[in-house]
Short mmCIF file of C-alpha atoms in Angstrom, two decimals:
data_model
loop_
_atom_site.label_atom_id
_atom_site.label_comp_id
_atom_site.label_asym_id
_atom_site.label_seq_id
_atom_site.Cartn_x
_atom_site.Cartn_y
_atom_site.Cartn_z
CA LYS A 614 52.41 -6.55 -9.32
CA GLN A 615 53.43 -9.99 -10.59
CA GLU A 616 52.91 -12.83 -8.10
CA VAL A 617 54.25 -16.33 -8.69
CA THR A 618 53.10 -19.37 -6.74
CA GLN A 619 54.38 -22.93 -6.79
CA ILE A 620 52.52 -26.03 -5.73
CA PRO A 621 53.30 -28.23 -3.90
CA ALA A 622 55.68 -26.55 -1.46
CA ALA A 623 57.33 -29.89 -0.72
CA LEU A 624 57.24 -33.30 -2.34
CA SER A 625 58.75 -36.66 -1.41
CA VAL A 626 58.67 -39.49 -3.94
CA PRO A 627 60.32 -42.88 -4.40
CA GLU A 628 63.04 -43.23 -7.00
CA GLY A 629 61.80 -43.88 -10.51
CA GLU A 630 58.53 -42.03 -10.17
CA ASN A 631 57.42 -39.45 -12.74
CA LEU A 632 56.38 -36.17 -11.17
CA VAL A 633 54.91 -32.77 -11.98
CA LEU A 634 55.71 -29.44 -10.38
CA ASN A 635 53.32 -26.55 -10.85
CA CYS A 636 53.88 -22.81 -11.23
CA SER A 637 51.24 -20.12 -11.61
CA PHE A 638 51.60 -16.38 -12.23
CA THR A 639 49.12 -13.53 -12.11
CA ASP A 640 50.28 -11.26 -14.97
CA SER A 641 50.45 -12.89 -18.41
CA ALA A 642 52.54 -10.03 -19.89
CA ILE A 643 55.85 -11.91 -19.66
CA TYR A 644 58.89 -12.33 -21.89
CA ASN A 645 59.62 -15.85 -20.79
CA LEU A 646 59.56 -18.31 -17.92
CA GLN A 647 62.61 -20.04 -16.55
CA TRP A 648 62.91 -23.10 -14.30
CA PHE A 649 65.84 -23.32 -11.92
CA ARG A 650 67.24 -25.86 -9.53
CA GLN A 651 68.83 -24.86 -6.23
CA ASP A 652 70.79 -27.18 -3.98
CA PRO A 653 70.99 -26.25 -0.26
CA GLY A 654 73.13 -23.16 0.31
CA LYS A 655 74.08 -22.96 -3.37
CA GLY A 656 73.29 -20.77 -6.34
CA LEU A 657 70.67 -21.34 -9.02
CA THR A 658 71.18 -23.65 -11.98
CA SER A 659 69.10 -22.87 -15.05
CA LEU A 660 67.16 -25.92 -16.26
CA LEU A 661 64.84 -24.69 -19.01
CA LEU A 662 63.76 -21.43 -20.58
CA ILE A 663 60.38 -21.16 -22.31
CA GLN A 664 59.77 -18.07 -24.40
CA SER A 665 56.31 -16.52 -24.10
CA SER A 666 55.56 -17.57 -27.69
CA GLN A 667 56.42 -21.22 -26.99
CA ARG A 668 54.32 -23.96 -25.42
CA GLU A 669 56.96 -26.49 -24.42
CA GLN A 670 60.68 -27.11 -23.93
CA THR A 671 62.52 -30.35 -23.26
CA SER A 672 65.94 -31.18 -21.88
CA GLY A 673 66.75 -34.79 -21.12
CA ARG A 674 64.30 -36.09 -18.51
CA LEU A 675 62.81 -32.62 -18.04
CA ASN A 676 59.86 -31.19 -19.91
CA ALA A 677 58.36 -27.79 -19.19
CA SER A 678 55.12 -26.44 -20.58
CA LEU A 679 53.70 -22.94 -20.62
CA ASP A 680 50.11 -21.75 -20.92
CA LYS A 681 50.52 -18.01 -20.86
CA SER A 682 46.84 -17.19 -21.15
CA SER A 683 45.99 -19.11 -18.00
CA GLY A 684 49.18 -18.11 -16.20
CA ARG A 685 50.45 -21.63 -15.67
CA SER A 686 53.59 -23.67 -16.22
CA THR A 687 54.45 -27.23 -15.31
CA LEU A 688 57.79 -28.98 -14.96
CA TYR A 689 57.64 -32.70 -15.64
CA ILE A 690 60.50 -34.86 -14.36
CA ALA A 691 60.62 -38.39 -15.73
CA ALA A 692 62.11 -41.37 -13.90
CA SER A 693 63.19 -39.36 -10.88
CA GLN A 694 66.57 -40.07 -9.23
CA PRO A 695 67.98 -39.25 -5.78
CA GLY A 696 70.26 -36.70 -7.48
CA ASP A 697 67.15 -34.75 -8.48
CA SER A 698 66.59 -33.84 -4.82
CA ALA A 699 66.72 -30.05 -4.62
CA THR A 700 64.48 -27.00 -4.54
CA TYR A 701 62.93 -26.12 -7.89
CA LEU A 702 62.09 -22.51 -8.60
CA CYS A 703 60.17 -21.01 -11.49
CA ALA A 704 60.72 -17.39 -12.45
CA VAL A 705 58.88 -15.15 -14.90
CA SER A 706 60.61 -12.38 -16.80
CA GLY A 707 58.56 -9.22 -17.01
CA PHE A 708 58.37 -6.05 -19.07
CA PHE A 709 59.61 -2.80 -17.64
CA THR A 710 61.23 0.42 -18.87
CA GLY A 711 64.97 0.60 -18.57
CA GLY A 712 67.19 -2.36 -19.27
CA GLY A 713 67.65 -5.94 -18.21
CA ASN A 714 65.07 -8.56 -17.36
CA LYS A 715 63.17 -8.44 -14.13
CA LEU A 716 62.75 -11.96 -12.80
CA THR A 717 60.02 -12.65 -10.26
CA PHE A 718 60.50 -15.95 -8.51
CA GLY A 719 57.99 -18.44 -7.24
CA THR A 720 57.95 -19.77 -3.73
CA GLY A 721 59.72 -23.00 -4.74
CA THR A 722 59.05 -26.72 -4.48
CA GLN A 723 61.39 -28.72 -2.27
CA LEU A 724 61.78 -32.16 -3.84
CA LYS A 725 63.17 -35.24 -2.14
CA VAL A 726 63.64 -38.45 -4.12
CA GLU A 727 64.15 -41.45 -1.89
CA LEU A 728 65.89 -44.72 -2.65
CA ASP B 989 81.26 -21.02 -20.77
CA THR B 990 78.08 -20.16 -18.87
CA GLU B 991 79.77 -19.33 -15.61
CA VAL B 992 79.15 -16.47 -13.24
CA THR B 993 81.82 -16.30 -10.55
CA GLN B 994 81.21 -14.75 -7.16
CA THR B 995 83.75 -14.01 -4.45
CA PRO B 996 84.01 -14.56 -1.61
CA LYS B 997 81.87 -17.66 -1.04
CA HIS B 998 81.43 -16.83 2.65
CA LEU B 999 81.77 -13.53 4.49
CA VAL B 1000 81.37 -12.66 8.16
CA MET B 1001 81.41 -8.95 8.95
CA GLY B 1002 80.72 -6.70 11.88
CA MET B 1003 78.14 -3.95 11.76
CA THR B 1004 80.82 -1.26 11.48
CA ASN B 1005 82.83 -2.97 8.75
CA LYS B 1006 83.05 -2.11 5.07
CA LYS B 1007 83.27 -5.01 2.66
CA SER B 1008 82.61 -5.73 -1.00
CA LEU B 1009 81.12 -8.63 -2.89
CA LYS B 1010 82.41 -9.30 -6.39
CA CYS B 1011 80.87 -10.89 -9.44
CA GLU B 1012 82.42 -11.65 -12.82
CA GLN B 1013 81.17 -13.08 -16.10
CA HIS B 1014 82.85 -13.55 -19.46
CA MET B 1015 79.84 -14.47 -21.57
CA GLY B 1016 79.55 -11.00 -23.12
CA HIS B 1017 76.33 -10.36 -21.21
CA ARG B 1018 75.34 -6.73 -20.93
CA ALA B 1019 72.83 -7.03 -18.09
CA MET B 1020 73.91 -7.95 -14.55
CA TYR B 1021 71.87 -8.33 -11.39
CA TRP B 1022 72.09 -8.59 -7.62
CA TYR B 1023 69.55 -10.69 -5.76
CA LYS B 1024 69.15 -11.31 -2.03
CA GLN B 1025 67.85 -14.62 -0.73
CA LYS B 1026 66.85 -15.29 2.86
CA ALA B 1027 66.58 -18.83 4.16
CA LYS B 1028 63.64 -20.80 2.74
CA LYS B 1029 62.57 -17.83 0.60
CA PRO B 1030 62.86 -17.11 -3.12
CA PRO B 1031 65.48 -14.65 -4.39
CA GLU B 1032 64.45 -10.99 -4.39
CA LEU B 1033 65.79 -8.52 -6.92
CA MET B 1034 67.95 -5.71 -5.55
CA PHE B 1035 69.64 -4.03 -8.54
CA VAL B 1036 69.84 -4.33 -12.32
CA TYR B 1037 72.62 -2.93 -14.47
CA SER B 1038 72.17 -2.69 -18.21
CA TYR B 1039 75.13 -1.65 -20.35
CA GLU B 1040 76.97 -0.64 -17.17
CA LYS B 1041 74.21 1.75 -16.12
CA LEU B 1042 71.94 1.22 -13.14
CA SER B 1043 68.44 0.60 -14.50
CA ILE B 1044 66.64 -0.77 -11.44
CA ASN B 1045 67.07 -0.12 -7.73
CA GLU B 1046 64.34 -1.95 -5.85
CA SER B 1047 64.30 0.58 -2.99
CA VAL B 1048 67.38 -1.00 -1.46
CA PRO B 1049 68.82 0.77 1.64
CA SER B 1050 71.85 2.96 0.94
CA ARG B 1051 74.07 0.73 3.07
CA PHE B 1052 74.17 -1.43 -0.09
CA SER B 1053 75.98 0.33 -2.91
CA PRO B 1054 76.32 -1.36 -6.32
CA GLU B 1055 79.00 -0.63 -8.86
CA CYS B 1056 79.57 -1.86 -12.41
CA PRO B 1057 83.16 -0.93 -13.39
CA ASN B 1058 82.90 -2.63 -16.79
CA SER B 1059 80.70 -5.04 -18.71
CA SER B 1060 82.24 -8.11 -17.03
CA LEU B 1061 82.32 -7.00 -13.41
CA LEU B 1062 79.72 -6.18 -10.80
CA ASN B 1063 80.43 -5.20 -7.21
CA LEU B 1064 78.24 -4.74 -4.18
CA HIS B 1065 79.74 -2.51 -1.52
CA LEU B 1066 78.51 -3.07 2.02
CA HIS B 1067 78.69 -0.61 4.90
CA ALA B 1068 77.04 -0.42 8.32
CA LEU B 1069 74.95 -3.52 7.75
CA GLN B 1070 72.46 -4.93 10.22
CA PRO B 1071 72.16 -8.57 11.39
CA GLU B 1072 68.92 -8.86 9.38
CA ASP B 1073 70.98 -8.28 6.21
CA SER B 1074 72.49 -11.74 6.68
CA ALA B 1075 71.51 -13.74 3.60
CA LEU B 1076 72.75 -15.41 0.44
CA TYR B 1077 73.61 -12.75 -2.14
CA LEU B 1078 73.31 -13.93 -5.71
CA CYS B 1079 74.71 -12.34 -8.83
CA ALA B 1080 73.24 -13.06 -12.26
CA SER B 1081 73.79 -12.00 -15.85
CA SER B 1082 71.85 -12.18 -19.10
CA GLN B 1083 72.60 -11.47 -22.71
CA LYS B 1084 70.09 -8.87 -23.73
CA GLN B 1085 67.56 -6.67 -22.15
CA GLY B 1086 63.93 -7.51 -22.48
CA SER B 1087 64.00 -10.18 -25.17
CA LEU B 1088 62.14 -13.45 -25.45
CA ASN B 1089 65.18 -15.70 -25.36
CA THR B 1090 67.05 -13.97 -22.56
CA GLU B 1091 68.27 -16.64 -20.18
CA ALA B 1092 69.59 -15.62 -16.78
CA PHE B 1093 72.67 -17.33 -15.37
CA PHE B 1094 73.41 -17.23 -11.67
CA GLY B 1095 76.57 -17.49 -9.61
CA GLN B 1096 76.98 -19.72 -6.57
CA GLY B 1097 76.33 -16.86 -4.20
CA THR B 1098 78.05 -15.25 -1.24
CA ARG B 1099 76.80 -16.35 2.15
CA LEU B 1100 76.91 -13.17 4.26
CA THR B 1101 76.67 -13.17 8.03
CA VAL B 1102 76.50 -9.85 9.88
CA VAL B 1103 77.47 -10.04 13.55
#
């Protein structure tokens, strides 16, 4: 059974700091890994998708890396802003018979960026 | 348009009520999902529909009954729920089943309270 863990569980940083969020998974047989952002009481916003054959994806101030063999991904946020405050979730997409993608989510990192 | 629309946003229901949650997407996605999220926890998969057929039921109690009337719509029918079923219910969709570049898009969720 796939298990996904995120470290740290919570993080508070001053504005402007660069930061790294970590995600680890136990089963390397994945299609892809997706990073999401969730604001309190809201749905999930997709940030980045990394295919299992890729090592890195970038979008604006966000950069995500994937090391499938070691079961690790990192999300790098440059020049953090108060608007980045949210919970960040990683999710791995696994193989299974039938149809659709089965996402297994990590435990999340709650980020607070202070002025 | 990468929008998944869920209605209603909030729902309060008694344990003897019957209600339905609705989800709609117009991205041409052929896989749709229901997830349940309790407070401070990651989303947990409930059901997956692929090409309007149920492909995954994660041992969800029968008081939750999914329906996929067409490729754009997904419903979740609720009956005789318990207070512990109170949660944020998230709908998601993705383009293809089991491919490397399949990105999942989530709605804003329905906040369900069972009294």
